[in-house]
PDB file of C-alpha atoms in Angstrom:
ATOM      1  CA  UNK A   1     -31.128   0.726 -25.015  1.00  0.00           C
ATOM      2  CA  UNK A   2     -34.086  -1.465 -24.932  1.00  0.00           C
ATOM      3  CA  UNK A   3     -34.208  -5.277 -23.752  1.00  0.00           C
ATOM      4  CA  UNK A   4     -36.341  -8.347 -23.481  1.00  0.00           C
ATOM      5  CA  UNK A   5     -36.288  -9.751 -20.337  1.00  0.00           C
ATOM      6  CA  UNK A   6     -37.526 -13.570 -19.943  1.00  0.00           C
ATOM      7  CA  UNK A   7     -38.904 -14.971 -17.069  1.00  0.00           C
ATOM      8  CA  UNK A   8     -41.042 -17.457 -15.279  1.00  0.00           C
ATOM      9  CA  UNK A   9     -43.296 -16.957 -11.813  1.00  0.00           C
ATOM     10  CA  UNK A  10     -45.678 -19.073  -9.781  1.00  0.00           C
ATOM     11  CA  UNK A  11     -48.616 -16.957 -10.213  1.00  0.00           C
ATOM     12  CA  UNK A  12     -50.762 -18.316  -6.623  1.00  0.00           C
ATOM     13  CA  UNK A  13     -49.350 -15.116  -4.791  1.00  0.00           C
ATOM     14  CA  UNK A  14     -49.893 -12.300  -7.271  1.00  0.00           C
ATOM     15  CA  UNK A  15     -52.655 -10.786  -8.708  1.00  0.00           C
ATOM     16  CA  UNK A  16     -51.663 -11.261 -11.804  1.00  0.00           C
ATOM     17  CA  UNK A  17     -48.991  -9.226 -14.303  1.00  0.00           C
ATOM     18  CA  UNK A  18     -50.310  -6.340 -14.344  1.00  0.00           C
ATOM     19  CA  UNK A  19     -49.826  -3.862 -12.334  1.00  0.00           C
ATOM     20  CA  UNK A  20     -52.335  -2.163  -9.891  1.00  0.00           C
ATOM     21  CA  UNK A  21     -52.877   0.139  -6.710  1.00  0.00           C
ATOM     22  CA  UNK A  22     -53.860  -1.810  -4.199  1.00  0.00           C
ATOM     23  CA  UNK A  23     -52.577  -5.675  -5.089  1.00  0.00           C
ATOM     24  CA  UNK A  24     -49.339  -7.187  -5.294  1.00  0.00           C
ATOM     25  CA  UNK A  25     -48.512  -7.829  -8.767  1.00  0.00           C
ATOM     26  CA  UNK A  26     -45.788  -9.651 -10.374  1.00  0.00           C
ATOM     27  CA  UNK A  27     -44.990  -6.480 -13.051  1.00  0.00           C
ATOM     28  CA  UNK A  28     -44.624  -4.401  -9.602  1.00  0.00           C
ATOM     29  CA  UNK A  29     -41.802  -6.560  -8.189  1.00  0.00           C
ATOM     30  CA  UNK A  30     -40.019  -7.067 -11.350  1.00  0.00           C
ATOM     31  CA  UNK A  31     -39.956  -3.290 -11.942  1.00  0.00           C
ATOM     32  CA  UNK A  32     -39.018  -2.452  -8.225  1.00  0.00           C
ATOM     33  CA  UNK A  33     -36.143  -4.927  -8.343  1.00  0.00           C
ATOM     34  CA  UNK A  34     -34.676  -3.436 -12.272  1.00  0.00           C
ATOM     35  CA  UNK A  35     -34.813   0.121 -10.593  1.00  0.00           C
ATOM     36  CA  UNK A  36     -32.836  -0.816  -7.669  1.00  0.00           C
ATOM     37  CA  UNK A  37     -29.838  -2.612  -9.227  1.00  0.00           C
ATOM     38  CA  UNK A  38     -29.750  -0.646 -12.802  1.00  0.00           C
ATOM     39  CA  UNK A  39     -30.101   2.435 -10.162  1.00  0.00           C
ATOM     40  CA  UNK A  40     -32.741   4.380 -12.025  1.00  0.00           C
ATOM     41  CA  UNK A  41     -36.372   4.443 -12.634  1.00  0.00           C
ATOM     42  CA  UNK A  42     -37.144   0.944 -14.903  1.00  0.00           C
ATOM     43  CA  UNK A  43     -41.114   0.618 -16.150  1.00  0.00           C
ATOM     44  CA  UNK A  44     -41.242  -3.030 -17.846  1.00  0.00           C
ATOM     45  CA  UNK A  45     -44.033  -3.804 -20.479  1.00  0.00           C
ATOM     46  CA  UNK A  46     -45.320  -6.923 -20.784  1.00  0.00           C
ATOM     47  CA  UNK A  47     -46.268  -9.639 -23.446  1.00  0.00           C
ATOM     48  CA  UNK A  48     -50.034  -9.384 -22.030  1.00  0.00           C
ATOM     49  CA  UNK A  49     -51.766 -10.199 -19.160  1.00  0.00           C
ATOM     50  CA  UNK A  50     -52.273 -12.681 -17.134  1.00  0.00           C
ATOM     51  CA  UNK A  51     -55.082 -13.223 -14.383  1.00  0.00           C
ATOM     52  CA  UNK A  52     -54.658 -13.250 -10.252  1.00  0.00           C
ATOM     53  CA  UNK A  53     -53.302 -17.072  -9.884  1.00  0.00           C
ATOM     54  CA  UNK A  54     -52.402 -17.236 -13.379  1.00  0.00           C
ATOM     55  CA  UNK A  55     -48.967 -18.928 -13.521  1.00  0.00           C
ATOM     56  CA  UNK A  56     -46.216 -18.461 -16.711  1.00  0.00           C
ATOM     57  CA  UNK A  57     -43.753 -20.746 -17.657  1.00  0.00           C
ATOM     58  CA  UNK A  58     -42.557 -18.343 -20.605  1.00  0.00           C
ATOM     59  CA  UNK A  59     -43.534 -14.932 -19.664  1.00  0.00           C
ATOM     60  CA  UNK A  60     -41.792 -11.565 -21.324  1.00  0.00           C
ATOM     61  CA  UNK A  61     -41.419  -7.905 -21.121  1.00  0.00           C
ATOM     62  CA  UNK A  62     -39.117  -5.037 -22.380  1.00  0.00           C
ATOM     63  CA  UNK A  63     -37.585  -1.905 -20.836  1.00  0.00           C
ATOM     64  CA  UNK A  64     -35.424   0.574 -21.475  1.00  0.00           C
ATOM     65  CA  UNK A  65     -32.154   1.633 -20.036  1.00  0.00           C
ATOM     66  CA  UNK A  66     -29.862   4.551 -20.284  1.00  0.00           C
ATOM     67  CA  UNK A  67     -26.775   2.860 -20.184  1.00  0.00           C
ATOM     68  CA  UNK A  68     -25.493  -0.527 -21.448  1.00  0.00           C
ATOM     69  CA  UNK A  69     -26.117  -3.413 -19.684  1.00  0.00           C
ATOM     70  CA  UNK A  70     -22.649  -4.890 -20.255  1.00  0.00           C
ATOM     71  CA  UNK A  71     -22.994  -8.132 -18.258  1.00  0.00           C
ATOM     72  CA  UNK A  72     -26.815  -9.599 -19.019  1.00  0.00           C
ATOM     73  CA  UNK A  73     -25.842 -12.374 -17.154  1.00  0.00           C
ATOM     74  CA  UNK A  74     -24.543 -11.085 -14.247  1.00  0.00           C
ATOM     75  CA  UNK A  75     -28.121  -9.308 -14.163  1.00  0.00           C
ATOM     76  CA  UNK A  76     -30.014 -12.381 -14.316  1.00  0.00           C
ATOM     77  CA  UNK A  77     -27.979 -13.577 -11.230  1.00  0.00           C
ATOM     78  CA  UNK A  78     -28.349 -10.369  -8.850  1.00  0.00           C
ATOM     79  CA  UNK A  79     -32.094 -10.241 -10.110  1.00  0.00           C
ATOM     80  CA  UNK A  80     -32.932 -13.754  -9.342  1.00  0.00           C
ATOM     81  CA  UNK A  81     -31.019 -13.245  -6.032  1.00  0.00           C
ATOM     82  CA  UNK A  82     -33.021 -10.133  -4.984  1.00  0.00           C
ATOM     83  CA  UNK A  83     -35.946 -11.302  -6.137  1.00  0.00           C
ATOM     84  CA  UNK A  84     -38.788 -13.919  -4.401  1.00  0.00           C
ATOM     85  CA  UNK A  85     -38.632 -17.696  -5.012  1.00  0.00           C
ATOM     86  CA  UNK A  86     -41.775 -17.522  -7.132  1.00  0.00           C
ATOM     87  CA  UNK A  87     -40.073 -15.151  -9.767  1.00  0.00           C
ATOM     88  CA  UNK A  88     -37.534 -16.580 -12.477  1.00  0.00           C
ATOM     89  CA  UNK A  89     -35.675 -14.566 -14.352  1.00  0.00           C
ATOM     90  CA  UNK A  90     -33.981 -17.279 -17.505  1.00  0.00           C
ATOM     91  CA  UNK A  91     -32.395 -14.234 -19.705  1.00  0.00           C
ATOM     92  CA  UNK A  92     -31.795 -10.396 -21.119  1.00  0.00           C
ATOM     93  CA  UNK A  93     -31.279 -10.316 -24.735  1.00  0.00           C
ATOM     94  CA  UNK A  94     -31.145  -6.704 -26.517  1.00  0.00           C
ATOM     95  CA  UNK A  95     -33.257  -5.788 -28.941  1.00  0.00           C
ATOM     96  CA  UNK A  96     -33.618  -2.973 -31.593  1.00  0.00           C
ATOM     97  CA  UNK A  97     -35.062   0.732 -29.873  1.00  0.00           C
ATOM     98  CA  UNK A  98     -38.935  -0.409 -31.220  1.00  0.00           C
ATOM     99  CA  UNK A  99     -39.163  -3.673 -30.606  1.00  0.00           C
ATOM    100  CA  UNK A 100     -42.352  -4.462 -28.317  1.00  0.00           C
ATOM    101  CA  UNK A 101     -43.308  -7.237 -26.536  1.00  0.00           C
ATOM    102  CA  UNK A 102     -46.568  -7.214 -26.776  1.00  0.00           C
ATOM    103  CA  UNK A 103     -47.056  -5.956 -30.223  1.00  0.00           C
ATOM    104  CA  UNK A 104     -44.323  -7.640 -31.567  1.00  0.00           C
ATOM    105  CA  UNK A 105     -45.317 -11.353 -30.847  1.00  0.00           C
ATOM    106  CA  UNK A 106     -46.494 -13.953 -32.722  1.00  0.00           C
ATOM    107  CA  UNK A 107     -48.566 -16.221 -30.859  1.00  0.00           C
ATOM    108  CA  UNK A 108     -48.764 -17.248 -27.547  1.00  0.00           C
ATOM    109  CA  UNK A 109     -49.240 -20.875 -25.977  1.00  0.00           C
ATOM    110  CA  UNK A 110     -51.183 -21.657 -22.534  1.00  0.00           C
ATOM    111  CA  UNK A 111     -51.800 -25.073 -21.379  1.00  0.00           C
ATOM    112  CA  UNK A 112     -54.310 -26.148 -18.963  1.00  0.00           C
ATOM    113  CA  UNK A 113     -53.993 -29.151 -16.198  1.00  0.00           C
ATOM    114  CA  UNK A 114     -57.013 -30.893 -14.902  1.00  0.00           C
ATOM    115  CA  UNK A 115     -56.429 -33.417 -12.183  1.00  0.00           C
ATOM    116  CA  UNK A 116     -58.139 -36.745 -12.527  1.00  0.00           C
ATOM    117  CA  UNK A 117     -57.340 -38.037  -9.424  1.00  0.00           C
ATOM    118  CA  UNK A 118     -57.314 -35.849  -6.027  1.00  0.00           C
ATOM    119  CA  UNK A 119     -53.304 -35.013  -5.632  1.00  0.00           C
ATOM    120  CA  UNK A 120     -52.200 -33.008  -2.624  1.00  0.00           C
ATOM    121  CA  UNK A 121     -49.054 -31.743  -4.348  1.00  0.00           C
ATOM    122  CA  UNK A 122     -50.845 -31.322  -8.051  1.00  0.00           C
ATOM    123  CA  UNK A 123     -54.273 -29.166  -6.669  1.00  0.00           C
ATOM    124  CA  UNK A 124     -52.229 -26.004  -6.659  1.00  0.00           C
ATOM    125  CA  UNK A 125     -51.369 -26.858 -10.104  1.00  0.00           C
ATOM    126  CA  UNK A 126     -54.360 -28.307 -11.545  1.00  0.00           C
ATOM    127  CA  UNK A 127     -58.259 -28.338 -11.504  1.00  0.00           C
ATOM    128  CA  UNK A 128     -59.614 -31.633  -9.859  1.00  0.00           C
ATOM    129  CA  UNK A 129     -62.850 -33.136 -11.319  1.00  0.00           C
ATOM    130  CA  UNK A 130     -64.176 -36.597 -10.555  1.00  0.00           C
ATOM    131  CA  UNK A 131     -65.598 -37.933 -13.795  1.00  0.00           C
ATOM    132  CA  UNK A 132     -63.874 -38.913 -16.956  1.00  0.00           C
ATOM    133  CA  UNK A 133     -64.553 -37.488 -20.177  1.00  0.00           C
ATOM    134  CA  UNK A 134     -65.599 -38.183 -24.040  1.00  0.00           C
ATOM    135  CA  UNK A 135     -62.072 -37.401 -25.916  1.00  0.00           C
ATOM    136  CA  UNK A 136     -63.605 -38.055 -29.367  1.00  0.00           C
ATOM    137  CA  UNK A 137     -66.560 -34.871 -28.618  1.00  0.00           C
ATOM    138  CA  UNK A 138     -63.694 -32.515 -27.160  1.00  0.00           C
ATOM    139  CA  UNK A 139     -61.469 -33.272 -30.223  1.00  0.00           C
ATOM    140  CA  UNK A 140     -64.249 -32.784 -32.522  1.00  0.00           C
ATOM    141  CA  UNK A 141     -65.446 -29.477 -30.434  1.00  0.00           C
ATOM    142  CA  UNK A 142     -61.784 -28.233 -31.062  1.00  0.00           C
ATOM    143  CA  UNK A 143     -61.740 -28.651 -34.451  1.00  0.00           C
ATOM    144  CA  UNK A 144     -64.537 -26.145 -34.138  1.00  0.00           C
ATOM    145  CA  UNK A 145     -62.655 -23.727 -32.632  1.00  0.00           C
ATOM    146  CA  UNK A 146     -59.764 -23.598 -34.708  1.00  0.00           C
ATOM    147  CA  UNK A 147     -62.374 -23.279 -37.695  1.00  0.00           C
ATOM    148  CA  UNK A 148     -63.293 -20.396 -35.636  1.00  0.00           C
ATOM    149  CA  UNK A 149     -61.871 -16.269 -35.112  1.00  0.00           C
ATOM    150  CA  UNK A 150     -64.891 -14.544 -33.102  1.00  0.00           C
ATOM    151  CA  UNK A 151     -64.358 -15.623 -29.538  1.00  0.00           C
ATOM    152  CA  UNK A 152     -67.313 -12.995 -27.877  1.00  0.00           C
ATOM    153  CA  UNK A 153     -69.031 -15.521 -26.041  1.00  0.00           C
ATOM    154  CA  UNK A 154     -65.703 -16.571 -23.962  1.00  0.00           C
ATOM    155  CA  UNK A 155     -64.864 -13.590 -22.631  1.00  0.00           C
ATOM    156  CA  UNK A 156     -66.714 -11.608 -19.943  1.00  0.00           C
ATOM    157  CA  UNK A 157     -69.502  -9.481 -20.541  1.00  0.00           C
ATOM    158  CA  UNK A 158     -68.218  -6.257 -18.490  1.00  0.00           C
ATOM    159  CA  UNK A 159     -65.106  -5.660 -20.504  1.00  0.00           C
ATOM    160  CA  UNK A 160     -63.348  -2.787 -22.791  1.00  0.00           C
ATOM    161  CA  UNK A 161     -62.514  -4.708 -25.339  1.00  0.00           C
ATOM    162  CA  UNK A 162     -64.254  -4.423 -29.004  1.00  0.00           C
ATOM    163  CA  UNK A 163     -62.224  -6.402 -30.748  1.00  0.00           C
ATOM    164  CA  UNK A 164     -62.803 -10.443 -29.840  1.00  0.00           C
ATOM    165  CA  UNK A 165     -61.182 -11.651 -33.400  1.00  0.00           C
ATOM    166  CA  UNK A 166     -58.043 -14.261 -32.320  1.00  0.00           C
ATOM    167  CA  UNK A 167     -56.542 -16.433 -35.048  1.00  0.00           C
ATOM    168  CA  UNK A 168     -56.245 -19.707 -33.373  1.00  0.00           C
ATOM    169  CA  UNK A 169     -53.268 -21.973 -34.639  1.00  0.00           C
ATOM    170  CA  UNK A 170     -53.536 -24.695 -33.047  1.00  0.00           C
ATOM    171  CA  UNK A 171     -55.111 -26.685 -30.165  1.00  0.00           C
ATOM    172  CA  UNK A 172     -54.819 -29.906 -28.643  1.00  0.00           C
ATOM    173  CA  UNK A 173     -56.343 -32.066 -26.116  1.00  0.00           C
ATOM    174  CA  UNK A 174     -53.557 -33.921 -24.259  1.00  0.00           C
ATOM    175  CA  UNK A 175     -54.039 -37.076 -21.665  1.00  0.00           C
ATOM    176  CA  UNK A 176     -51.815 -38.749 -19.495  1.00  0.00           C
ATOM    177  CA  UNK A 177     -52.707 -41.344 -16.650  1.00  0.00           C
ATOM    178  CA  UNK A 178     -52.754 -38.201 -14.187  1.00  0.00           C
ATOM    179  CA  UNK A 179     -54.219 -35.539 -16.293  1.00  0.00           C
ATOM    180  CA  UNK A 180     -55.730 -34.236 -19.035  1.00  0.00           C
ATOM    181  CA  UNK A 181     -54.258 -31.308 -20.748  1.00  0.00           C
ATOM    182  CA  UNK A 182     -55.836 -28.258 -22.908  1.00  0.00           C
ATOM    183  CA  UNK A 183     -53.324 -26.839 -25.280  1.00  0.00           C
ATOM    184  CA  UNK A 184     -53.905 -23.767 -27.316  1.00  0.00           C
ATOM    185  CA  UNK A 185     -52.183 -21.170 -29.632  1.00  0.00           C
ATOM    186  CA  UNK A 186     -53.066 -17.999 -31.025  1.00  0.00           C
ATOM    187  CA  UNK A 187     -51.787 -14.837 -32.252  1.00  0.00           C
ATOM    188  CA  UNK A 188     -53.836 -12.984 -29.376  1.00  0.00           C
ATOM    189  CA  UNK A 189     -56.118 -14.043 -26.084  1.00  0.00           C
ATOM    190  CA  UNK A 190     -58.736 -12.118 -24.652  1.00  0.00           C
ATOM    191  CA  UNK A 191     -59.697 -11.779 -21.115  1.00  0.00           C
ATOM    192  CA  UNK A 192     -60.985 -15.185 -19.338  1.00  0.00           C
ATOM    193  CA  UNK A 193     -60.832 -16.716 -22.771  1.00  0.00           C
ATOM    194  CA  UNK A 194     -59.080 -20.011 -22.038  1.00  0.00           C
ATOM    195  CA  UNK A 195     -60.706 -20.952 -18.885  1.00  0.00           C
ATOM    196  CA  UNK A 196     -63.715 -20.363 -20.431  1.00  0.00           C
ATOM    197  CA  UNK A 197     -63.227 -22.471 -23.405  1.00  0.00           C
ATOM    198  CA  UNK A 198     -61.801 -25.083 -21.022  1.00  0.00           C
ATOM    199  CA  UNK A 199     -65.067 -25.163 -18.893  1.00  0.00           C
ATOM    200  CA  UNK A 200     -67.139 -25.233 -22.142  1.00  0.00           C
ATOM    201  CA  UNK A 201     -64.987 -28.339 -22.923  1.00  0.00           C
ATOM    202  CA  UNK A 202     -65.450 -30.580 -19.884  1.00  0.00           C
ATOM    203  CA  UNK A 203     -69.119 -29.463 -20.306  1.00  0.00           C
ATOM    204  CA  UNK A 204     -68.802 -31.163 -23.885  1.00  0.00           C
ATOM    205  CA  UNK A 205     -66.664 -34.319 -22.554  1.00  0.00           C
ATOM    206  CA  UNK A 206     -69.364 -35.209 -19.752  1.00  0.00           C
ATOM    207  CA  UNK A 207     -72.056 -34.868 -21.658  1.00  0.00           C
ATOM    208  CA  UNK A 208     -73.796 -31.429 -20.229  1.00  0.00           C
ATOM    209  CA  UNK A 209     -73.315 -29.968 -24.015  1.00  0.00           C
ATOM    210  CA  UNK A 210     -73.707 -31.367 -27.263  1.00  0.00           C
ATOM    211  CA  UNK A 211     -71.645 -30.414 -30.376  1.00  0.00           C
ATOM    212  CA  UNK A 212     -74.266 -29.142 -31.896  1.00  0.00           C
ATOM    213  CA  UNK A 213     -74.988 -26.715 -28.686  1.00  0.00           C
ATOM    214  CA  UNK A 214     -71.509 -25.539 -29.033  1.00  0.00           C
ATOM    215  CA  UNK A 215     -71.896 -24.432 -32.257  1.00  0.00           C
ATOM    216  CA  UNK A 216     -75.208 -22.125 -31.207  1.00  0.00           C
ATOM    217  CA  UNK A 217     -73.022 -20.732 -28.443  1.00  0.00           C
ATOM    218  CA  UNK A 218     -69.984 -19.656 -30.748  1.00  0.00           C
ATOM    219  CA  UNK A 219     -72.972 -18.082 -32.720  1.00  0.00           C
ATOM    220  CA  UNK A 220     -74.545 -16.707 -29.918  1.00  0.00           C
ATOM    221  CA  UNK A 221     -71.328 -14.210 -28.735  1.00  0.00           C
ATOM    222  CA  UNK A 222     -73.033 -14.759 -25.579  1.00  0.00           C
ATOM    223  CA  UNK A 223     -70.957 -15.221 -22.351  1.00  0.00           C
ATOM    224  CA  UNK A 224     -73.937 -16.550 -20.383  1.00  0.00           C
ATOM    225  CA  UNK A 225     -74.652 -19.406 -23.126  1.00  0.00           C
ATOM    226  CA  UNK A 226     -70.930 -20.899 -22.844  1.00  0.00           C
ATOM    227  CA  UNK A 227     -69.514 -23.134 -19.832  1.00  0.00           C
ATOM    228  CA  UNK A 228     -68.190 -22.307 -16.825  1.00  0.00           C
ATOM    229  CA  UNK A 229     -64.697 -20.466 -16.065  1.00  0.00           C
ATOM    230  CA  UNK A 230     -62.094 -23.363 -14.583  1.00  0.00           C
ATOM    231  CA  UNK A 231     -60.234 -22.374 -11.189  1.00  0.00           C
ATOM    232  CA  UNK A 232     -56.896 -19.847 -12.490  1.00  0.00           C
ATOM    233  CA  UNK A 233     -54.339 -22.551 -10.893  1.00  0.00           C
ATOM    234  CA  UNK A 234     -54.624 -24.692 -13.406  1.00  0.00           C
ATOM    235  CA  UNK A 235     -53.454 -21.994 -16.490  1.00  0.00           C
ATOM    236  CA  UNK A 236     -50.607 -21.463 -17.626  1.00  0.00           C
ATOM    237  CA  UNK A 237     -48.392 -19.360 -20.337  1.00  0.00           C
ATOM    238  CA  UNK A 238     -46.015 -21.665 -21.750  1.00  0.00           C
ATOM    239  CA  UNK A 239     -44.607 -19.810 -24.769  1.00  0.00           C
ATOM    240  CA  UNK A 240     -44.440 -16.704 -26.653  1.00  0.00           C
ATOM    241  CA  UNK A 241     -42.452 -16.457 -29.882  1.00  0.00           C
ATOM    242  CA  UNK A 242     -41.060 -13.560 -31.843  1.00  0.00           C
ATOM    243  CA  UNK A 243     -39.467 -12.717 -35.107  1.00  0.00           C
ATOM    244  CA  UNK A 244     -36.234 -13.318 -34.807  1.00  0.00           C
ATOM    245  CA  UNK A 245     -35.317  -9.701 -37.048  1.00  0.00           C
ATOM    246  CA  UNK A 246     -36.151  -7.736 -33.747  1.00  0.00           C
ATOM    247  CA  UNK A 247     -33.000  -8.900 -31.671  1.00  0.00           C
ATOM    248  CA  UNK A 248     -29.407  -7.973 -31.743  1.00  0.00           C
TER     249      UNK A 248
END
């Protein structure tokens, strides 16, 4: 049987989802934890990837179990109690025998916080800068982006990947007294690509950039020409939706 497990986790500890030899990851201690109470060897996959200090409000995986899980809930309950403080576990919900969750999703939602004032219980949340910034330009630079499906010159240079097409489906700039907020949707992210657009942003909203720069540097595919990469802290995956046709 095969299930979707939902979840949430305070990313500052882990480096990141996935999981690796010599770091503590957050896919490690959520498959460690499933093979100890299911009693058997449990291997989640994930919805994608997310970066050391990356956190995830909405994060999901699937695995596969020989038996029945008859009481989901009662799984949720031993798993959050087995599990650290910084893991959430919200629900199991089972899903047909090829349903993926990663290849199966939709889109995907991250939001990023930057701090305008200095906040000792925000900064582990949040980027901190000490300028404001021109709304109007970053709205206008985001309507570029959405216009936009080759994301090369966001992501880093050393990298497998060969495919940098994402549909984006939305974005928003967000504001608040305390904050300002970067929103963005797409069917797919690529490594880096957020905090990259986000640094390009502010560069755009103080003035470092002009519109017309931005455009070069989407034309460019060239990491170097782009902003800066904001701190990880201030990420985070928010949402990931499905088709509804792949549960039971």
């Amino acid at each position: 049987m095969r299930y979707f497990l939902f979840f949430s986790y305070n990313g500052k500890s882990y480096h990141g989802w996935q999981k690796q030899k010599k770091s503590i990851t957050v896919q490690e201690k959520i498959e460690e934890s499933l093979s100890v109470l299911l009693k058997e060897i449990i291997e989640v996959v994930g919805a994608g990837r997310t970066d050391a200090g990356v956190h995830a409000k909405q994060m999901v995986a699937h695995f596969d179990v020989d038996e029945i899980i008859d009481n989901p809930k009662k799984l949720v309950f031993k798993l959050n109690q087995f599990l650290s403080n910084d893991i959430s576990i919200k629900s199991i919900k089972s899903v047909k025998n090829n349903a993926h969750a990663r290849f199966d999703a939709i889109s995907r939602t991250y939001k990023y916080h930057i701090n305008k004032e200095k906040d000792v219980f925000l900064d582990q949340y949040g980027y901190y800068i000490n300028y404001s910034l021109n709304k109007k330009k970053i709205i206008e630079a985001i309507k570029i982006i959405v216009s936009n499906n080759d994301f090369k010159c966001f992501v880093k240079s050393k990298t497998d990947v060969t495919n940098y097409i994402c549909d984006v489906l939305d974005a928003k700039w967000l504001e608040s007294d305390q904050e300002y907020i970067f929103e963005i949707t797409a069917n797919r992210f690529l490594r880096n690509m957020v905090r990259s657009i986000v640094g390009t942003l502010i560069d755009i909203g103080s003035g470092k950039t002009s519109l017309n720069d931005f455009v070069e540097i989407i034309k460019s595919k060239d990491r170097s020409m782009a902003g800066y990469s904001v701190p990880a802290r201030g990420l985070f995956l928010t949402k990931i939706d499905y088709p509804k046709k792949i549960f039971i």
